[in-house]
Short mmCIF file of C-alpha atoms and ligand atoms in Angstrom, two decimals:
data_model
loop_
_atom_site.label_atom_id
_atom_site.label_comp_id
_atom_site.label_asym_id
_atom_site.label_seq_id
_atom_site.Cartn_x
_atom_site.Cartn_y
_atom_site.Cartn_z
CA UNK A 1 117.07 42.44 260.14
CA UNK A 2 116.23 41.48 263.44
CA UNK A 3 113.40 44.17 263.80
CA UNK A 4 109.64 43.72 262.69
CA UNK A 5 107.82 45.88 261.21
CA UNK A 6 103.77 47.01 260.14
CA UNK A 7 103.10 47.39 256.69
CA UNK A 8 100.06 48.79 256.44
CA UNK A 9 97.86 49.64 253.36
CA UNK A 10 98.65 53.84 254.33
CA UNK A 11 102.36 53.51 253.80
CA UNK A 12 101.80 51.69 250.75
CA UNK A 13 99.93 54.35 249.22
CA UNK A 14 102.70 57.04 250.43
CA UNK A 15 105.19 55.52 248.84
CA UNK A 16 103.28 55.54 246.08
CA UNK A 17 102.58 58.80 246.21
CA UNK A 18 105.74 60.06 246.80
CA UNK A 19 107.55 57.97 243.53
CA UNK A 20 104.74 59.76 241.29
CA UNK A 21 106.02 62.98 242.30
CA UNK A 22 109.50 61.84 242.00
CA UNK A 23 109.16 60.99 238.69
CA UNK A 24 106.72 64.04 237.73
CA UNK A 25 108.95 66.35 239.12
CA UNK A 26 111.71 65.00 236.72
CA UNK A 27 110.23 66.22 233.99
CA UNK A 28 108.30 69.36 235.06
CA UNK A 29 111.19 71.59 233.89
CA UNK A 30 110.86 69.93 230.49
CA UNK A 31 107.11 70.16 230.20
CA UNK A 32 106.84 73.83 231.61
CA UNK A 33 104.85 73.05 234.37
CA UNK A 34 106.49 75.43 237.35
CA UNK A 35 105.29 79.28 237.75
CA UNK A 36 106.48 81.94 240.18
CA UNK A 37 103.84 83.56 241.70
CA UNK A 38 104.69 86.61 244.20
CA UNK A 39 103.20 88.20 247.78
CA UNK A 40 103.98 91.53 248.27
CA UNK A 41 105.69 92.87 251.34
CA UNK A 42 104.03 96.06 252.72
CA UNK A 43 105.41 98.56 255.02
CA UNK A 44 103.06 98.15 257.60
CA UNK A 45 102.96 102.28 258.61
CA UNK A 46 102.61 103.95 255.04
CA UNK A 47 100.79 100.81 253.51
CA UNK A 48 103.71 101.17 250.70
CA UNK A 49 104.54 98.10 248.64
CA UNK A 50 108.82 97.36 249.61
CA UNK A 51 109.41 94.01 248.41
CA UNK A 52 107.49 90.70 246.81
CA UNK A 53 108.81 86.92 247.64
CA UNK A 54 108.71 84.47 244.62
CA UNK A 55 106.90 81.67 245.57
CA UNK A 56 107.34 78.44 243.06
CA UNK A 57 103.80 76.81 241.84
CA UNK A 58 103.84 73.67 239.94
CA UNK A 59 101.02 72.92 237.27
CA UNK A 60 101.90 69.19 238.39
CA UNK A 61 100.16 65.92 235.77
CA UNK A 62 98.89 64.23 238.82
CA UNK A 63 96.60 66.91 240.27
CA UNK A 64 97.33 69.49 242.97
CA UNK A 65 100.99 69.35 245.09
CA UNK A 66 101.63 72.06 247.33
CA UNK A 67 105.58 73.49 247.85
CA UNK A 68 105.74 72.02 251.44
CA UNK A 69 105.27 68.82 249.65
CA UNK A 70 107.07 68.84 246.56
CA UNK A 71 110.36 70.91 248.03
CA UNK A 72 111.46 68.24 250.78
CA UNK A 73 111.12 65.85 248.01
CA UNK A 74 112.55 67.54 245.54
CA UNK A 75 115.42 68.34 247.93
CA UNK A 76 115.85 64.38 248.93
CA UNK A 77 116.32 63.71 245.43
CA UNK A 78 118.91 66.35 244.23
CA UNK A 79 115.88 67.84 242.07
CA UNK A 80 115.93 71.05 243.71
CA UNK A 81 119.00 71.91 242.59
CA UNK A 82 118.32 72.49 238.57
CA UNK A 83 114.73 73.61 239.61
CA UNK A 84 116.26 76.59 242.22
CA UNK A 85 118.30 77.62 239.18
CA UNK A 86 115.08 77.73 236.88
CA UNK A 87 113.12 80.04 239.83
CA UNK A 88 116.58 82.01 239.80
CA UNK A 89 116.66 82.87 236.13
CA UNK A 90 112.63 83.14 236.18
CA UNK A 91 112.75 85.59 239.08
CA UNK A 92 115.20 87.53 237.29
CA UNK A 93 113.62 87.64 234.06
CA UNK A 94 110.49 88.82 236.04
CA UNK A 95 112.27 91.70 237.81
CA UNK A 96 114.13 92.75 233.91
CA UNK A 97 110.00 92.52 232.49
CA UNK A 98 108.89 94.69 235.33
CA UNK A 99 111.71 97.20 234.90
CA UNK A 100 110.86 97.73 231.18
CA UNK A 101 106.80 97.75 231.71
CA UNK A 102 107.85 100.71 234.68
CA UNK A 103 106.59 98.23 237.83
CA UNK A 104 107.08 97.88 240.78
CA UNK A 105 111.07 98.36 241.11
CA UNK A 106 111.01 96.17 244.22
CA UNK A 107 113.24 93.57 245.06
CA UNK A 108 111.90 90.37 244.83
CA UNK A 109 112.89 87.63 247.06
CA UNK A 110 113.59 83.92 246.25
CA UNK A 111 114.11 80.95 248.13
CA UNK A 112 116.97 78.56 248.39
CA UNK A 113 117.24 75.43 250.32
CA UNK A 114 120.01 73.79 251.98
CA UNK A 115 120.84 71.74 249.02
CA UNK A 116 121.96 74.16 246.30
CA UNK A 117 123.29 76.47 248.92
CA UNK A 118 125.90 73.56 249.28
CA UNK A 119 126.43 73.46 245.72
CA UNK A 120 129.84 74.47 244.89
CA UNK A 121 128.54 76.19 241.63
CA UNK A 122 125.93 78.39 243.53
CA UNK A 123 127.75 81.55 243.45
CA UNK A 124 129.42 81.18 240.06
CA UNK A 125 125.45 80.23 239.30
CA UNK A 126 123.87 83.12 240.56
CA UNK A 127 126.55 85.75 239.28
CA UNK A 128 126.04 84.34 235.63
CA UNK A 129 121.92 84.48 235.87
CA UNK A 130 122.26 88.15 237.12
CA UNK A 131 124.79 89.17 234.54
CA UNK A 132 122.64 87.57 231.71
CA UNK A 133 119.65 88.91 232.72
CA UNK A 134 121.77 92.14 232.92
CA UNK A 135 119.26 92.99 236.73
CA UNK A 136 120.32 95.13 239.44
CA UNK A 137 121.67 92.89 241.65
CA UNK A 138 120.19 95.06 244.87
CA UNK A 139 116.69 93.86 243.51
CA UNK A 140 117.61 90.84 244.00
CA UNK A 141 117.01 88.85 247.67
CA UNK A 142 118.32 85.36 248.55
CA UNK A 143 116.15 83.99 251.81
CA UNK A 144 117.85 81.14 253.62
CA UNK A 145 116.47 79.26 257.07
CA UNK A 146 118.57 78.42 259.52
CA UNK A 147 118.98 74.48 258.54
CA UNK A 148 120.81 75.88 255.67
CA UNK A 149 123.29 77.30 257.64
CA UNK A 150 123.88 74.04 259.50
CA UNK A 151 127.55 74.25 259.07
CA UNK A 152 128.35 78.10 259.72
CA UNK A 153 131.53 78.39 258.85
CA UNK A 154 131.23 77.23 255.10
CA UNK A 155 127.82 79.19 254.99
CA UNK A 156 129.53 82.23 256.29
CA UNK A 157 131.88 82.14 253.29
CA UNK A 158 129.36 81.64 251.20
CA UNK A 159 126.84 84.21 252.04
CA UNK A 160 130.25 86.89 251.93
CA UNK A 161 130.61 85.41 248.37
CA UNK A 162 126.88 86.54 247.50
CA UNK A 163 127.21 89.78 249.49
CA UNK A 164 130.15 91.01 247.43
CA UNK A 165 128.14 90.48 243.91
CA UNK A 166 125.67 92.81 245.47
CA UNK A 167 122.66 90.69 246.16
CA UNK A 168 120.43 90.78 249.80
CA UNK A 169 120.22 88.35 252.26
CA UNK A 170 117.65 87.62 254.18
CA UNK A 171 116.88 85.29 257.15
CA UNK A 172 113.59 83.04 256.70
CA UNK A 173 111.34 81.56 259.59
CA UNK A 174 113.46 82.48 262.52
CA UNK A 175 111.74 82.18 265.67
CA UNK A 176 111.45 78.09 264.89
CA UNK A 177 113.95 75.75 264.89
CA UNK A 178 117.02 77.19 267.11
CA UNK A 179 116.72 80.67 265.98
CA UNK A 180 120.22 80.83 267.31
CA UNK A 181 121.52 84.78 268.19
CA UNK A 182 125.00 83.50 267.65
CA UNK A 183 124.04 82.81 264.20
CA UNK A 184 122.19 85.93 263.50
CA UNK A 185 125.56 88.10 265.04
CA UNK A 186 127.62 86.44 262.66
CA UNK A 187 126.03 86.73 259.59
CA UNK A 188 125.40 90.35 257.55
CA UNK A 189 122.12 89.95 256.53
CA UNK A 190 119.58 92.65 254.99
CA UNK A 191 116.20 91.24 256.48
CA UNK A 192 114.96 88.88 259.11
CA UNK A 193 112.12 87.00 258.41
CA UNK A 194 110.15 86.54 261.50
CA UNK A 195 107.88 82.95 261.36
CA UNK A 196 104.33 83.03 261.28
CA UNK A 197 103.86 80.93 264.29
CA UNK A 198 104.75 84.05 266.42
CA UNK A 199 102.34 86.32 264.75
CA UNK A 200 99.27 83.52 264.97
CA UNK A 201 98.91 83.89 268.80
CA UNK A 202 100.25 87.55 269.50
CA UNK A 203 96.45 88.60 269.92
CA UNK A 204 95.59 85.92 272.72
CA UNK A 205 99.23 85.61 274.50
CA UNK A 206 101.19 88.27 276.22
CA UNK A 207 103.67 86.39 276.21
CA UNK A 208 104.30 85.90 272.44
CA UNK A 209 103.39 89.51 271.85
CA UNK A 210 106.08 90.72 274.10
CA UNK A 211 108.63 87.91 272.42
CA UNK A 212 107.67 89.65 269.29
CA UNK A 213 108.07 92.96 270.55
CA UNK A 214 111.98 91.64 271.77
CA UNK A 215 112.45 89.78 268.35
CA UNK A 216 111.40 93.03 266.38
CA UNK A 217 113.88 94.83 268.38
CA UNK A 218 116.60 92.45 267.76
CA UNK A 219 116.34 93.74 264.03
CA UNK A 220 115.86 96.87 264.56
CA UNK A 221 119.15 97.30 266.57
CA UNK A 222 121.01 95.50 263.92
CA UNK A 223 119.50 97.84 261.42
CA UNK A 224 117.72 95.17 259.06
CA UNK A 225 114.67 95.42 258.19
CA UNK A 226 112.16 92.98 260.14
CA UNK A 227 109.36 91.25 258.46
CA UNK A 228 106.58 89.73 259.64
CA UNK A 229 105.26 87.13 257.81
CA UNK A 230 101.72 85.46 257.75
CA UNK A 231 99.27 88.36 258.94
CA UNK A 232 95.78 87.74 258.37
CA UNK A 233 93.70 89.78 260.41
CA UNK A 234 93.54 93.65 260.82
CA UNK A 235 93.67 93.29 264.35
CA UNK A 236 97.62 92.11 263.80
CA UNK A 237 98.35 94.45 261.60
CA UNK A 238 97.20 97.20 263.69
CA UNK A 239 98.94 96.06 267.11
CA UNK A 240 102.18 96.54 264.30
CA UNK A 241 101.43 99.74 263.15
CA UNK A 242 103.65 101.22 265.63
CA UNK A 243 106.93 99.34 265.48
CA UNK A 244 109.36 99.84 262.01
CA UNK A 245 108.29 96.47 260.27
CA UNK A 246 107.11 95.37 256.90
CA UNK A 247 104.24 92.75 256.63
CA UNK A 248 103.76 89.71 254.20
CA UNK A 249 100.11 87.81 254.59
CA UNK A 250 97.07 86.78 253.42
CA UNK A 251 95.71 90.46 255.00
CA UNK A 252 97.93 92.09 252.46
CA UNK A 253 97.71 90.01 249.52
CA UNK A 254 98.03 86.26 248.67
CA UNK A 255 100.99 85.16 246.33
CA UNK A 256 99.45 85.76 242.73
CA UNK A 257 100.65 85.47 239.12
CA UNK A 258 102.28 88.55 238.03
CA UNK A 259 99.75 89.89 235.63
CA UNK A 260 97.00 89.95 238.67
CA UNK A 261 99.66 91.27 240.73
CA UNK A 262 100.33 94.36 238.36
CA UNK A 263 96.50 94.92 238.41
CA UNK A 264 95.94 94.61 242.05
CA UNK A 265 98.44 96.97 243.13
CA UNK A 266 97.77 99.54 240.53
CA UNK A 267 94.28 99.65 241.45
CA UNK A 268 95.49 100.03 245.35
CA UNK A 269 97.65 102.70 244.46
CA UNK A 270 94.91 104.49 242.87
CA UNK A 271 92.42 104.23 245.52
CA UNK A 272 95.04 105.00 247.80
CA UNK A 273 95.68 108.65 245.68
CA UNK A 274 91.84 109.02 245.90
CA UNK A 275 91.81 109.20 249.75
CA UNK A 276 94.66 111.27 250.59
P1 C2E B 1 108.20 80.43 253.11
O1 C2E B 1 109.40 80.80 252.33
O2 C2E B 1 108.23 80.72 254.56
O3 C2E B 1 106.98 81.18 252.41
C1 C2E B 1 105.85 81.65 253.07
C2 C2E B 1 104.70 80.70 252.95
O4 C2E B 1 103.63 81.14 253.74
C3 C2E B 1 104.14 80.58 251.52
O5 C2E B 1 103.64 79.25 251.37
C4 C2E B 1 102.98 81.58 251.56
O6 C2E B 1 101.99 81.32 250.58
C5 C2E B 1 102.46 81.31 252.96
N1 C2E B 1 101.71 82.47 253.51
C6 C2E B 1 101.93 83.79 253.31
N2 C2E B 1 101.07 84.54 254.00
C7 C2E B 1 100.26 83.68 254.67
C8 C2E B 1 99.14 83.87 255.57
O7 C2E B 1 98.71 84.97 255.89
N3 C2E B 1 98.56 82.73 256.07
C9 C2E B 1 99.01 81.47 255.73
N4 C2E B 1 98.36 80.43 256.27
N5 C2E B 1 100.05 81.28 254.90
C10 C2E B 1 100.67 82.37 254.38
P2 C2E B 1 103.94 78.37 250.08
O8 C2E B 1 103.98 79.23 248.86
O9 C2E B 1 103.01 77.21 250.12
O10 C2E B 1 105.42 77.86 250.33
C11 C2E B 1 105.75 77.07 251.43
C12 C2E B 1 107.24 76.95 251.60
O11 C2E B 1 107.82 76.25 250.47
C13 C2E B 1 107.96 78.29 251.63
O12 C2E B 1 107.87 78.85 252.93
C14 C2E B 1 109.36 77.87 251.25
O13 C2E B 1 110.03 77.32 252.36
C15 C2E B 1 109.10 76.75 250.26
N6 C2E B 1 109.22 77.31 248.89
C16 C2E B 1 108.31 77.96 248.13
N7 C2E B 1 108.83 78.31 246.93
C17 C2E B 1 110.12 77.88 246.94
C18 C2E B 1 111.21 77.92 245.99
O14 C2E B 1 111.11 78.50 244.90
N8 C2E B 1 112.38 77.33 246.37
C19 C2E B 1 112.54 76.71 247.58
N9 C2E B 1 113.73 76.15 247.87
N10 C2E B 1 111.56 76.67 248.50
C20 C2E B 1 110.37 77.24 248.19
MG1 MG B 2 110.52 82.44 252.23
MG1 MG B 3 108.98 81.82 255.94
#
């Protein structure tokens, strides 16, 4: 109404796009299509294996859809909601099958977006999946981003809520979008995540190594721990090796399935008793 606009042939073939996954991602639940697969986290001194983040894959009908896809849709359509439940339980199951086959005892982190954070059922939710699945509920590590906590107040209740049935929290991609200190001194968290973007140019710019060097201090002195996610090259993880921080990247390990994740780390920890 009294605008114009340009259709063009492009944004036809979006929207297209974007109604197929709509309606595929209906049913994936149904049809078994999503997997977890996991990264490891790696203290970045001793090399030792701390933590894995569940990462959701979907085995979609119509070819290959990437989470940075799928999620925002997913979350526009109230989707994300019963699938975050499903990579709850199947994260949980995962750490109860690991326990009883002796690896890794690790906590394993999932993520949750701002949309079943605000559900009013979330806590009741996640207390019911960890007492069914009878799992320590210190293995067990909720990452949030900073949009979630949009309204702090009712986040701040919320994240007590989770605190008190024993589960971590952890602060994803800080260092983009405000990456507000108010925030972070307000909220008891176990881990901040810091954003990949930081780590990509700490090898070229002084200036984002030394805001790294300031952001891993801003961890340290609040006692979390401080990853750093997205390393890829040695020469990254070595300019780390003196600072207190855990690493997540493609260096390390990419996210795999869990059998290939049982069999690459056992066969690092046995090299690694070979050369020491
Ligand atoms: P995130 O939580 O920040 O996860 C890290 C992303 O970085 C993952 O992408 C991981 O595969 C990728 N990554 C790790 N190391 C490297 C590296 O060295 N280089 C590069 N280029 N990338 C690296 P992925 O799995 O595609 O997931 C993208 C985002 O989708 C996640 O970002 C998270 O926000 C969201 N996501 C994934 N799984 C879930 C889920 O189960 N629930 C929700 N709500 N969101 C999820
Ligand atoms: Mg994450
Ligand atoms: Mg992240």
């Amino acid at each position: 109404k009294n605008t114009y606009q340009f259709f063009t042939e492009a944004l036809n073939e979006q929207a297209i796009r974007r109604a197929q996954i709509e309606g595929a991602l209906r049913k994936a639940i149904e049809q078994k299509e999503f997997v977890l697969n996991y990264q490891p986290q790696v203290d970045i001194q001793t090399g030792r294996l701390v933590g894995l983040e569940a990462l959701l894959r979907w085995h979609s009908p119509i070819g290959h859809i990437s989470p940075n896809e799928f999620i925002p849709i997913a979350e526009k359509t109230g989707c994300i909601v019963p699938i975050g439940e499903w990579v709850l339980k199947e994260a949980c199951r995962q750490i109860k099958e690991w326990e009883k086959q002796g690896f890794p005892n690790v906590k394993v982190s999932v993520n949750v977006s701002a949309r079943q954070f605000k559900d009013p059922e979330f806590i009741l939710k996640v207390k019911t999946i960890i007492e069914s699945y009878k799992v320590n509920p210190q293995y067990l590590e909720i990452e949030i981003t900073e949009t979630v906590m949009l309204n702090v107040e009712e986040s701040l209740q919320v994240i007590d809520a989770l605190k008190k049935l024993g589960v971590r929290m952890a602060i994803d991609d800080f260092g983009t979008g405000y990456s507000s200190l108010n925030l972070i001194s307000n909220i008891e968290f176990d881990t901040l995540k810091i954003d990949k973007s930081l780590i990509d140019h700490v090898i070229d710019s002084q200036r984002n190594w030394s805001l790294m060097k300031a952001v891993i201090s801003v961890g340290n002195s609040l006692s979390t721990h401080v990853i750093i996610e997205g390393i890829e090259l040695q020469k990254q993880m070595e300019l780390l090796k003196d600072y207190a921080v855990i690493g997540q990247g493609y260096y390390y390990s990419r996210p795999l399935p869990p059998d290939e994740l049982v069999r690459h780390w056992d066969q690092r920890n046995a090299l690694w008793k070979a050369n020491h």
